Amino acid sequence: MPSQLKTSGSDDVSMDDAPTSHQPQQDESMMDQDEVEDDEENDGEEEEEEEEEEEVQRVKLLPGSTETAASFEFANEGHTLGNALRYVIMKNPEVEFCAYAIPHPSEAKMNVRIQTYEGTTAIQALEKGLADLQDLCDVVNDKFLEARQKFQEQNGVTA
Amino acid sequence: MPRQPPTKEELEARKIVGINLETITNVHDTNYPGHYPGEDHSWDIEKFKQEFSVEIHKNDPYEASFSLIGLDASIANAFRRIMISDIPTLAIEQVFLNNNTSVIQDEVLCHRLGLIPFTAGKEGLRNFVEWQAKPRETGEPADCRDSDTFQLELKVRCEHNPDAGPHETDPTKLYKHAHVYARDIKFNPVGRQYEWFTGENAIRPVNPDILIAKLRPGQEIDLNMHMHKGVGSDHAKFSPVATATYRILPVIDIVEPILGRDAEKFQKCFPQGVIGLEKVTAEDGKRDSRYLGHEGELKAVVLDAMRDTVSRECLRHDEFKNKVKLGRKRDHFIYGVESTGQLESDDIFLQSVQHLKAKAKTFEKQLVNMVR
């Protein structure tokens, strides 16, 4: 929704324009059918997440965001992704500020605020953060398998 | 003037959280870009690959312990949280009671049944079991499939044992089926379930000796159950782990020699195996003048800081004042994962890593839609 990206004019937005939540009411009936069909081609552990998200848009750009300073709303996410994502995004030298919040415990929503220096955008910073997090997981996975292999050899266990 | 890059010792010192008698210091990670002038702490996958390491201490199916070294707490915590609440398992979700004349109430009995951990052939669990379809638009539940619903049965009736002696007082001998155990639950496979879950791969309780109810002659439990796939965030019965925890590696630094009776007392301040006693040798004296003249006495040495509980007991005694520094290594996480038995502990961790990656991946994809 590029219409919400105000690149010109005042950067400041009055509080009235920035509601705490911008998730439209989800049409539950939309998500059901396709999940059943998708089931067959899934491999391994990633399946369950994949299906649900394919249909429903779970990340939204909150109003009041500019190119370099934006808030994102993640539906059905919590501290697990929020804090991990905050860490990798803060590791980006182009990012001036990054924080996450769960505005209210009874709403399954998690907000991430990103402010970057000139030359990049908040969306790019978020994209890089998500990509870096995946790379990190790959390294952890590989190193763990390696260590387990070594441990099993040392203890005379055949895999 | 060009800044000196930090020395190795300085980099190591930054990782230590200081633990004092009443306070803690240096608790926050400072490895972020812009924190130290002239230093680059931006995300670098190659650097991470070099610095990150894994050590496995124990790898049993029901209990694993391992260290992840070189990680941030936010990532370590994400893995822990995912293991507890996001890795799916099978558990009893629906109970159809035909008859229950035992003293245990229907709803309590059903709750107990739900909490029994089950296991089955790993291949089937991984490749065959699917999520239960969502209810229809009309509100009625979707049809059950052989890949998402597993039928179990429990049918037990307690009766007098005619073979029991006249003076027998033990109810388990006096009556038949006085105790109902998890092993009395029978799995009834249908359709393709025969291909995946037969013989040693059958769906069965992890521990057959779990006591479900006690009966007296004439009482009966007769019920059918449906198992479904679910996650721990929905109900704890779906959590694949009994516990999934981490702690940060304790560090004990003996700065000044602790000798003789003090050393023995010092050893007693810690759990067994943390502090050892060694004789001061002539070499010690040569290496460190503070040991000169103490040859033959006992000195306290750190054997295994990992076993410490960081009780801070040693800081309460004046004789060790300024002789020992306690701390924790901020980026060394010692995990303890105890599986409930459906999945193997190391597998649960690996799944959690994949799960976090999958989360990031789906949002990366969605970001494209959001921008468009």
Coordinates of N, CA and C in Angstrom, one line a residue, chain B residues 23 28 31 36 58 77 81 94 157 165 232 238 243 264 268 301 370:
Chain B
T23 N 24.9 -7.1 43.7 CA 24.6 -6.4 42.4 C 25.2 -7.2 41.2
H28 N 24.4 -5.8 29.6 CA 23.9 -5.7 28.2 C 25.0 -6.0 27.2
N31 N 27.6 -5.4 21.4 CA 28.1 -5.7 20.1 C 27.2 -5.2 19.0
Y36 N 30.9 1.1 19.8 CA 32.3 1.4 20.0 C 32.8 2.2 18.8
K58 N 25.2 -34.1 26.2 CA 24.4 -35.3 26.5 C 23.4 -35.3 25.4
N77 N 16.7 -17.3 23.1 CA 15.4 -17.4 23.7 C 14.3 -17.7 22.6
R81 N 11.6 -20.7 23.2 CA 10.2 -20.5 23.1 C 9.5 -21.3 22.1
Q94 N -10.1 -35.2 21.6 CA -11.5 -35.4 21.8 C -11.7 -36.8 22.5
R157 N -13.4 -52.9 32.5 CA -14.5 -53.2 33.5 C -13.9 -53.9 34.7
G165 N -7.2 -65.1 47.3 CA -7.2 -65.8 48.5 C -8.3 -65.2 49.4
G232 N 1.9 -26.4 21.4 CA 1.9 -26.1 22.8 C 1.3 -24.7 23.1
F238 N 0.2 -30.5 24.0 CA 0.8 -30.6 22.7 C 2.3 -30.3 22.7
T243 N 10.6 -30.0 29.7 CA 11.3 -28.7 30.0 C 12.2 -28.4 28.8
E264 N 40.0 -25.3 51.4 CA 39.0 -26.3 51.6 C 37.6 -25.7 51.9
K268 N 33.9 -25.8 49.6 CA 32.6 -26.2 50.1 C 31.6 -25.1 49.8
V301 N 41.6 -24.7 42.9 CA 41.6 -24.5 41.4 C 40.1 -24.7 40.9
M370 N 3.3 -6.7 0.5 CA 3.0 -5.5 1.3 C 3.4 -4.3 0.5

